[in-house]
Short mmCIF file of C-alpha atoms in Angstrom, two decimals:
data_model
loop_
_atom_site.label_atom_id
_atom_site.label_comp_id
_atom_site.label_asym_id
_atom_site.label_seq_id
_atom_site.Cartn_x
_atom_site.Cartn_y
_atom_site.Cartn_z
CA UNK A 643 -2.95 38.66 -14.17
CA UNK A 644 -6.54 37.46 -14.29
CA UNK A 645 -4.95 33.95 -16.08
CA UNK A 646 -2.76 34.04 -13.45
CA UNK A 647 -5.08 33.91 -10.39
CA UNK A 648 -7.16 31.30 -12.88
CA UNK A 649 -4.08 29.08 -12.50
CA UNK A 650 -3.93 29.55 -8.87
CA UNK A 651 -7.07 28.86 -7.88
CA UNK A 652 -6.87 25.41 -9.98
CA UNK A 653 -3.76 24.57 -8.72
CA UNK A 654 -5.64 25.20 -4.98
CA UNK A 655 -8.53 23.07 -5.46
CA UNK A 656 -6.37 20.15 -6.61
CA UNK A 657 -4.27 20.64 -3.30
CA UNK A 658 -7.21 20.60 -1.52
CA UNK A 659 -8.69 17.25 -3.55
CA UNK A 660 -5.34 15.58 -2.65
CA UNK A 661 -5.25 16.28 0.73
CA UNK A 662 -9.22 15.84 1.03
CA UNK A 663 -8.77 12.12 0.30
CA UNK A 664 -10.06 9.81 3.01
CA UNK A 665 -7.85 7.20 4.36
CA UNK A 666 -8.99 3.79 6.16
CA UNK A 667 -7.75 1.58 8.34
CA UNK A 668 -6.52 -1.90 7.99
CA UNK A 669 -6.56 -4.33 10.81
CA UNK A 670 -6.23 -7.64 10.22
CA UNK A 671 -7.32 -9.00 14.26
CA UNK A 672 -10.01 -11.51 12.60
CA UNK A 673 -10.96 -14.64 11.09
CA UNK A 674 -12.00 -15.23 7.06
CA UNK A 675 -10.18 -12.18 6.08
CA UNK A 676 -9.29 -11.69 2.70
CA UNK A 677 -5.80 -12.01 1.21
CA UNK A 678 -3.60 -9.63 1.68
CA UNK A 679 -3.36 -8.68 -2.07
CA UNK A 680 -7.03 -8.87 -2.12
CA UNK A 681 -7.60 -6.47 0.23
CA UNK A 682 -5.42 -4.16 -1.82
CA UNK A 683 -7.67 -4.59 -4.71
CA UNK A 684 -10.60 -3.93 -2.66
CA UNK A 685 -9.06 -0.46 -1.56
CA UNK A 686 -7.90 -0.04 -5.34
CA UNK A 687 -11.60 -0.73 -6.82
CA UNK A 688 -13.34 1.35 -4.42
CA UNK A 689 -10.60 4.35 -4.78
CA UNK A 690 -8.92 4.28 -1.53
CA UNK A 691 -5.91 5.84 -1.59
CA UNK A 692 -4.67 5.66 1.87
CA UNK A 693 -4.41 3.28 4.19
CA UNK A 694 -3.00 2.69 7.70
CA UNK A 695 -1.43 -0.59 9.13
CA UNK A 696 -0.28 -1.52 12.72
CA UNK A 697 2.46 -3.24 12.23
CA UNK A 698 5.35 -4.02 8.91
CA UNK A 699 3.47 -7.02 7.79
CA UNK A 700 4.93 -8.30 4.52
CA UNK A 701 2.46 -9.64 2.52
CA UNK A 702 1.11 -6.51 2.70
CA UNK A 703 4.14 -4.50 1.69
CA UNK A 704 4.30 -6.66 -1.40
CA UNK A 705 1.11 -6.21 -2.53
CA UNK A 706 1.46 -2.34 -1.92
CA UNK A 707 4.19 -1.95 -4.09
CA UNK A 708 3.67 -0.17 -7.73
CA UNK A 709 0.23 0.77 -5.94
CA UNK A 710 0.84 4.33 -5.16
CA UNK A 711 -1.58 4.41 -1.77
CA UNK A 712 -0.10 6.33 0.72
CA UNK A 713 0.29 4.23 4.11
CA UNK A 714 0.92 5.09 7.65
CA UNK A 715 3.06 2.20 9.03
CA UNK A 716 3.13 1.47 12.80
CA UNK A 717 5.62 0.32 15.58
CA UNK A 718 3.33 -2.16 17.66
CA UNK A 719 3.97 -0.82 21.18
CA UNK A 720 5.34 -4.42 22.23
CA UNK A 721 8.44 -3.37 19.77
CA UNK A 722 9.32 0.01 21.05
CA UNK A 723 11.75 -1.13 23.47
CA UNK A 724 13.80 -2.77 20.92
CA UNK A 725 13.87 0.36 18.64
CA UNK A 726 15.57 2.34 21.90
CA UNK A 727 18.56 0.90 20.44
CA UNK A 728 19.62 2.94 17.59
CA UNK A 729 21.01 0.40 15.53
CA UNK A 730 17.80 -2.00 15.93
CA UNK A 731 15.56 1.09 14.41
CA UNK A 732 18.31 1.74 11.66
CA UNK A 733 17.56 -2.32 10.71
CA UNK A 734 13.60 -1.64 11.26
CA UNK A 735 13.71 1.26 8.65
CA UNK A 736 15.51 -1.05 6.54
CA UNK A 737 14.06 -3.85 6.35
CA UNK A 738 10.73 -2.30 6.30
CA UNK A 739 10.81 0.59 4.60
CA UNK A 740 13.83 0.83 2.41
CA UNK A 741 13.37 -2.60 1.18
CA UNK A 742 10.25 -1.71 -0.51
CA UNK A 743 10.93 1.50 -2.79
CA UNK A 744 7.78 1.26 -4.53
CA UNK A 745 5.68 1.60 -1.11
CA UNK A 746 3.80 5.17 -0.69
CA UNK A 747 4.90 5.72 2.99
CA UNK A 748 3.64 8.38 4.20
CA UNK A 749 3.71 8.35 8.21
CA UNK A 750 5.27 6.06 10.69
CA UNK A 751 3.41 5.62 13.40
CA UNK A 752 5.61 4.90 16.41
CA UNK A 753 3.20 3.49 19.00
CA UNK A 754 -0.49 3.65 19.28
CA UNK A 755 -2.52 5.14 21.96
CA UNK A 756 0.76 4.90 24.79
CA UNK A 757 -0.87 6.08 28.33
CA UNK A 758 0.40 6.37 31.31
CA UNK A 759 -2.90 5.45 33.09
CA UNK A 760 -3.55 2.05 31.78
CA UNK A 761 -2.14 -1.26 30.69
CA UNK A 762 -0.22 0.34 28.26
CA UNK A 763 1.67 2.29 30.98
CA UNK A 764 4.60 0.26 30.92
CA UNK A 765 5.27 1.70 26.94
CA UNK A 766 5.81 5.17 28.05
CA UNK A 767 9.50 6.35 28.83
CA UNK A 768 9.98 4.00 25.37
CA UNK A 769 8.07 6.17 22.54
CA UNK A 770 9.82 9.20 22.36
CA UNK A 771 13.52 7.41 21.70
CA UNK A 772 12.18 4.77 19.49
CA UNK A 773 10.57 7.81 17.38
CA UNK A 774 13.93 9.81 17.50
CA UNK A 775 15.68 7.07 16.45
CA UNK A 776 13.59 5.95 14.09
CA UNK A 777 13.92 9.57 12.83
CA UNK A 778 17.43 9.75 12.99
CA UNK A 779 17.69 6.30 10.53
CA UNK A 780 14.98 7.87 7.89
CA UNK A 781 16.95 10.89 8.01
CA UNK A 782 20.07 8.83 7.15
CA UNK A 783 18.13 7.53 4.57
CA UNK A 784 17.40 10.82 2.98
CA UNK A 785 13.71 10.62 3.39
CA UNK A 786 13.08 12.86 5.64
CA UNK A 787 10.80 14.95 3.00
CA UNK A 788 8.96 12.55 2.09
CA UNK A 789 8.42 9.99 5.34
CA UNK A 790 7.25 11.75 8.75
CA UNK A 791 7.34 10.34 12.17
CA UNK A 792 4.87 10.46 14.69
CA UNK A 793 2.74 8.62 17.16
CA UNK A 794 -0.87 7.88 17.73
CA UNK A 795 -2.73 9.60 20.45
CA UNK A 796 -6.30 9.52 22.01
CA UNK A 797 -8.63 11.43 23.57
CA UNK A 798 -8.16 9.57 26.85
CA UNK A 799 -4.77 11.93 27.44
CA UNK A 800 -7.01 15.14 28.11
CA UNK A 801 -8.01 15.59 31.50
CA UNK A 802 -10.14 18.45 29.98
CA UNK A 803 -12.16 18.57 27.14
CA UNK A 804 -14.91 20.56 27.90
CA UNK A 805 -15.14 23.53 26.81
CA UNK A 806 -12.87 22.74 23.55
CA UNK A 807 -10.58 25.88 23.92
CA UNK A 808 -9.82 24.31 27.56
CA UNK A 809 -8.73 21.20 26.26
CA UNK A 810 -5.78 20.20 28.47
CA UNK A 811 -3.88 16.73 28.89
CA UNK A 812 -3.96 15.20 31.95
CA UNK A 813 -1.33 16.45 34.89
CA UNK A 814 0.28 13.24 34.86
CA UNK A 815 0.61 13.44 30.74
CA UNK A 816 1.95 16.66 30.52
CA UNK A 817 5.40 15.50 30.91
CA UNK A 818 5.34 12.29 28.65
CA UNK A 819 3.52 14.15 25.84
CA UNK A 820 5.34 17.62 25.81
CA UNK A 821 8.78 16.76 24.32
CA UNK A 822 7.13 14.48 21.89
CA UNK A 823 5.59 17.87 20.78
CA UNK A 824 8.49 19.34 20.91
CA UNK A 825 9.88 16.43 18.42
CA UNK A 826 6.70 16.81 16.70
CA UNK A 827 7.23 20.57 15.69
CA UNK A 828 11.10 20.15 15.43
CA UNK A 829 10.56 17.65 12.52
CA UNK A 830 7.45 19.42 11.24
CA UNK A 831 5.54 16.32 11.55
CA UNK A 832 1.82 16.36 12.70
CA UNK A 833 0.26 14.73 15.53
CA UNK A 834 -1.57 11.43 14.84
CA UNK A 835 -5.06 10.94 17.18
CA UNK A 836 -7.84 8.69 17.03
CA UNK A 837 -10.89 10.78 17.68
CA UNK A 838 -13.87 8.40 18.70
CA UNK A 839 -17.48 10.67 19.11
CA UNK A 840 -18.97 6.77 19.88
CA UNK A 841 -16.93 6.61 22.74
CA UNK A 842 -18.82 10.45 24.10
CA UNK A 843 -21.73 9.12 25.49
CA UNK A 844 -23.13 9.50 21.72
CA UNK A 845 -26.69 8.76 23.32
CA UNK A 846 -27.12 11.78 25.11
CA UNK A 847 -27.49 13.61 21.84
CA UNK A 848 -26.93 11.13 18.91
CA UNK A 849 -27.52 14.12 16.34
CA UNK A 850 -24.76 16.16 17.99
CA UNK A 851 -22.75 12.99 17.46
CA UNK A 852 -23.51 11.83 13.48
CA UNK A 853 -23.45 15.61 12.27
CA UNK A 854 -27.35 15.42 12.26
CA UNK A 855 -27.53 18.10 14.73
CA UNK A 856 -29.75 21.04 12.79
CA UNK A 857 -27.59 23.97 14.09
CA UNK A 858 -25.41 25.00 16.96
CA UNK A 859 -25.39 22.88 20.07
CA UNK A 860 -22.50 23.95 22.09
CA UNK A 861 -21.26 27.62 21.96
CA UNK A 862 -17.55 27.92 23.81
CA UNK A 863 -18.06 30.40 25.96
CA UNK A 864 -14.45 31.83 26.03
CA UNK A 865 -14.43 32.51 22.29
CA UNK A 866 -18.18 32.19 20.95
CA UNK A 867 -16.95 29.00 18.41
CA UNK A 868 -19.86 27.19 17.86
CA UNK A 869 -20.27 23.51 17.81
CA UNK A 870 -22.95 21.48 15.70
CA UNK A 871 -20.78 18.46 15.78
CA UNK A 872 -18.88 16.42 19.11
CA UNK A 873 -15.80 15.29 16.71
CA UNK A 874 -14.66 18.94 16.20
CA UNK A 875 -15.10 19.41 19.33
CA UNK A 876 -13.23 16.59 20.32
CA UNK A 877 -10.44 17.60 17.91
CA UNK A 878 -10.41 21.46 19.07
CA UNK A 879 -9.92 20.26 22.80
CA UNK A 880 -6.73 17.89 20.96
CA UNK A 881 -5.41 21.07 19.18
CA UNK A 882 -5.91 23.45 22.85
CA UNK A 883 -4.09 20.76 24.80
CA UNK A 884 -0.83 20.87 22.22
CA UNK A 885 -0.96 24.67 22.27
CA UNK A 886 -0.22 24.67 25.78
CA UNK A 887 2.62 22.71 25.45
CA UNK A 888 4.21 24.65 22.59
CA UNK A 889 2.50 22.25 19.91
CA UNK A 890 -0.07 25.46 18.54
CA UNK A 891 1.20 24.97 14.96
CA UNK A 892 1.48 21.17 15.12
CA UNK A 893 -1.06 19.98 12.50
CA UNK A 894 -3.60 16.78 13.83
CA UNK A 895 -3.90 13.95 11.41
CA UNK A 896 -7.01 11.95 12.53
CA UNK A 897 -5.38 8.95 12.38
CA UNK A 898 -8.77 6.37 13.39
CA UNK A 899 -12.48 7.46 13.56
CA UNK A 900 -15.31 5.31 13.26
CA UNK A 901 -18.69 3.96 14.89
CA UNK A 902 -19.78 0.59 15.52
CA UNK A 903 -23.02 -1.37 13.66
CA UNK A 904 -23.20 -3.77 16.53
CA UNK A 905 -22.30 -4.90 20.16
CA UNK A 906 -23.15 -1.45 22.23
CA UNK A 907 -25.27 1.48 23.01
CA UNK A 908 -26.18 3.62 19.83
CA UNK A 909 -24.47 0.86 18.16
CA UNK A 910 -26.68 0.37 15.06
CA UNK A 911 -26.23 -0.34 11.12
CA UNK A 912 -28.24 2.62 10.38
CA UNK A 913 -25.99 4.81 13.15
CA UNK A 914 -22.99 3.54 11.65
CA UNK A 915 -23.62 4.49 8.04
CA UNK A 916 -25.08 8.08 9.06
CA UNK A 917 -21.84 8.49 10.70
CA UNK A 918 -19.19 7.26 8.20
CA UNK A 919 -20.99 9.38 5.39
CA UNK A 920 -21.01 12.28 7.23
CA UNK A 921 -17.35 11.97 8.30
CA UNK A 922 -16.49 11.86 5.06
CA UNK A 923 -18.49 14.37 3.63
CA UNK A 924 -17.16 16.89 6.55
CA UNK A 925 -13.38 16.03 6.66
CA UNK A 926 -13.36 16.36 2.88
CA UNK A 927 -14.79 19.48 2.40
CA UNK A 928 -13.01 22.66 3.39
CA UNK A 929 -15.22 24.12 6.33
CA UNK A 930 -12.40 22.54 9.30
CA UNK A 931 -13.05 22.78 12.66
CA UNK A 932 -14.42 26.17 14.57
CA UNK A 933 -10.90 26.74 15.89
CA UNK A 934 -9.03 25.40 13.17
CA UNK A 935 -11.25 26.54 9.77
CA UNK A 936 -11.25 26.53 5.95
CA UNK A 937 -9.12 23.89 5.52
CA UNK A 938 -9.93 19.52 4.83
CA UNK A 939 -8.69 17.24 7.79
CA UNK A 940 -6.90 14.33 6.62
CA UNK A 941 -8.78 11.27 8.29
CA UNK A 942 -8.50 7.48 8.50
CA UNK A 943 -11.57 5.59 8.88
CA UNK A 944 -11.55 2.90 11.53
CA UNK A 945 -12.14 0.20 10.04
CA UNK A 946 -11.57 -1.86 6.62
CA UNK A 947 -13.42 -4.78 8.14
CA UNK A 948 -15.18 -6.50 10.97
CA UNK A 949 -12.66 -8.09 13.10
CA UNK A 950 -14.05 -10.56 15.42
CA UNK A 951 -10.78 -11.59 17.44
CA UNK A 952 -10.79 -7.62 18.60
CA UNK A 953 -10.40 -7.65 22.46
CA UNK A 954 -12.43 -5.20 24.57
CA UNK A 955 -15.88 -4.94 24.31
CA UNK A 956 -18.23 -6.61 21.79
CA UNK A 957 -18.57 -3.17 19.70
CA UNK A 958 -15.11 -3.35 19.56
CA UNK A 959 -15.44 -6.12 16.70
CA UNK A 960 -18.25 -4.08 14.30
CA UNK A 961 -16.22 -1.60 12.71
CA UNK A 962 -15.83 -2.26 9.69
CA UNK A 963 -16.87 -0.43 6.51
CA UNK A 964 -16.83 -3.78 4.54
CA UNK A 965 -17.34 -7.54 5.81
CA UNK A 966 -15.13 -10.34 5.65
CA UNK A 967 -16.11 -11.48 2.18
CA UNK A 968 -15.86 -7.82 0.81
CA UNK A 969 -19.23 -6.88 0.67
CA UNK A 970 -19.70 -3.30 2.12
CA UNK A 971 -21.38 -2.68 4.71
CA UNK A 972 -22.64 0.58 3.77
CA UNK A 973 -22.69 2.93 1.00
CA UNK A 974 -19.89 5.05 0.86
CA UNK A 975 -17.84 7.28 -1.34
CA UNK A 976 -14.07 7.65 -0.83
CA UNK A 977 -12.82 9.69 -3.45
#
């Protein structure tokens, strides 16, 4: 019995190791980027093991293959009108997915950060067919097990945030996000959101924001969770606002975090590193969230590297964890 629960409690920890690995992002929206196959070295020699792309490029495919990094795959939103067509996703999955067998894919993420209250607007009543249809063609190509569907969300859905166990989406969200929840738990496929602390005002309290803070800042006062840190905050409020549209068991991947070294308030080298290391360090480890505990939270650092064509603000372009020329730009640990 005793070599029994021996053999358990290995068999845990590796779990946890697995799912404890940190993934990071790979945009490609700059100039003097590597190759690429070069950029999967880079992720190879520095023991990345996940990464996430916006869109089926290629080159990249190719030089994923035989690789074994898992990758989340999106559906730029300019393409989910096509995919409303079933037969147009059942050539999308092909083409991009079946046609490279020796690809890790992990998620496909069908749209990224949709909302009815901005430019992107127009992608809404799109997202949810394009996913089941996408669906329906992995399903016909029995990988359902092994390839979920999704979409990437943001914090900009809630309406409330504040105090985390009120998280809410907005009243003009509610209807575009709860039968994609609905999907969501159907398929037993988790969430995707990009959970930003930089974009929280970080610089009324910058410790509360790099996990610096000393000890509790912010007690919920419906439950007595406390808070030392604004990201599990931020992803508490994401997990409240599903549970009140039937999503309460619908798992969040963090599917982009990251902070800026340049171009913006708090936006620092220094700031930046603090913050990537101490992601890491708490999505990897087994303490969760208040409301969600003992458990890692599977995360995607935004991003691989600096990408100066970015639109938006300047920050918007300082990202990266490496530069251009694949020097890093701090010093991290991913595995």
């Amino acid at each position: 019995m005793a070599t029994m629960l021996i053999i358990l409690g290995l068999l845990m920890s590796l779990l946890v190791s697995i799912d404890a690995q940190v993934g990071v992002c790979y945009g490609r929206v700059g100039d003097g980027l590597p190759s690429q196959q070069d950029v999967v070295n880079l992720y190879r020699r520095n023991g990345i093991t996940r990464m996430r792309i916006y869109g089926p490029d290629q080159a990249t495919l190719q030089a994923l293959k035989g690789t074994n990094i898992e990758l989340m795959i999106g559906v730029p939103n300019d393409a989910l009108q096509s995919l409303n067509d079933q037969g147009a996703a059942n050539t999308w999955v092909r083409n991009n997915i079946q046609n490279y067998p020796d690809v890790n894919f992990k998620y496909i993420a069908v749209g990224n950060e949709v909302d009815p209250n901005n430019g992107d607007s127009r992608f809404v009543n799109f997202v949810l067919p394009a996913m089941q249809n996408v669906q329906n063609a992995i399903n016909a190509a029995g990988l359902r097990n092994q390839i979920k569907v999704s979409t990437a969300t943001y914090t900009g859905l809630l309406g409330v945030s504040y105090p985390p166990s009120n998280g809410a989406f907005r009243n003009n969200v509610q209807g575009f996000m709860e039968p994609i929840i609905r999907f969501l738990a159907g398929n037993n496929s988790p969430m995707l959101a990009n959970i930003y602390p930089y974009f929280a005002n970080p610089s009324s309290n910058l410790p509360y924001a790099l996990f610096t803070a000393p000890g509790t800042v912010v007690t919920d006062p419906n439950n007595g969770l406390q808070y030392s840190n604004i990201f599990d905050a931020m992803l508490d409020a994401h997990y409240a606002a599903q549970a009140r549209l039937g999503g309460g068991n619908v798992q969040i991947v963090v599917s982009e975090s990251g902070w800026p070294s340049a171009g913006g308030n708090a936006a620092t080298v220094d700031n930046a590193g603090t913050y990537y290391r101490n992601l890491i360090r708490h999505v990897r480890g087994t303490t969760g969230t208040p409301a969600k505990p003992g458990r890692s939270i599977e995360t995607y650092l935004f991003a691989m590297f600096d990408e100066n064509r970015k639109p938006g603000e300047e920050s918007e372009k300082h990202f990266g964890v490496f530069s251009p020329d694949q020097r890093p730009k701090y010093q991290l640990s991913f595995n």
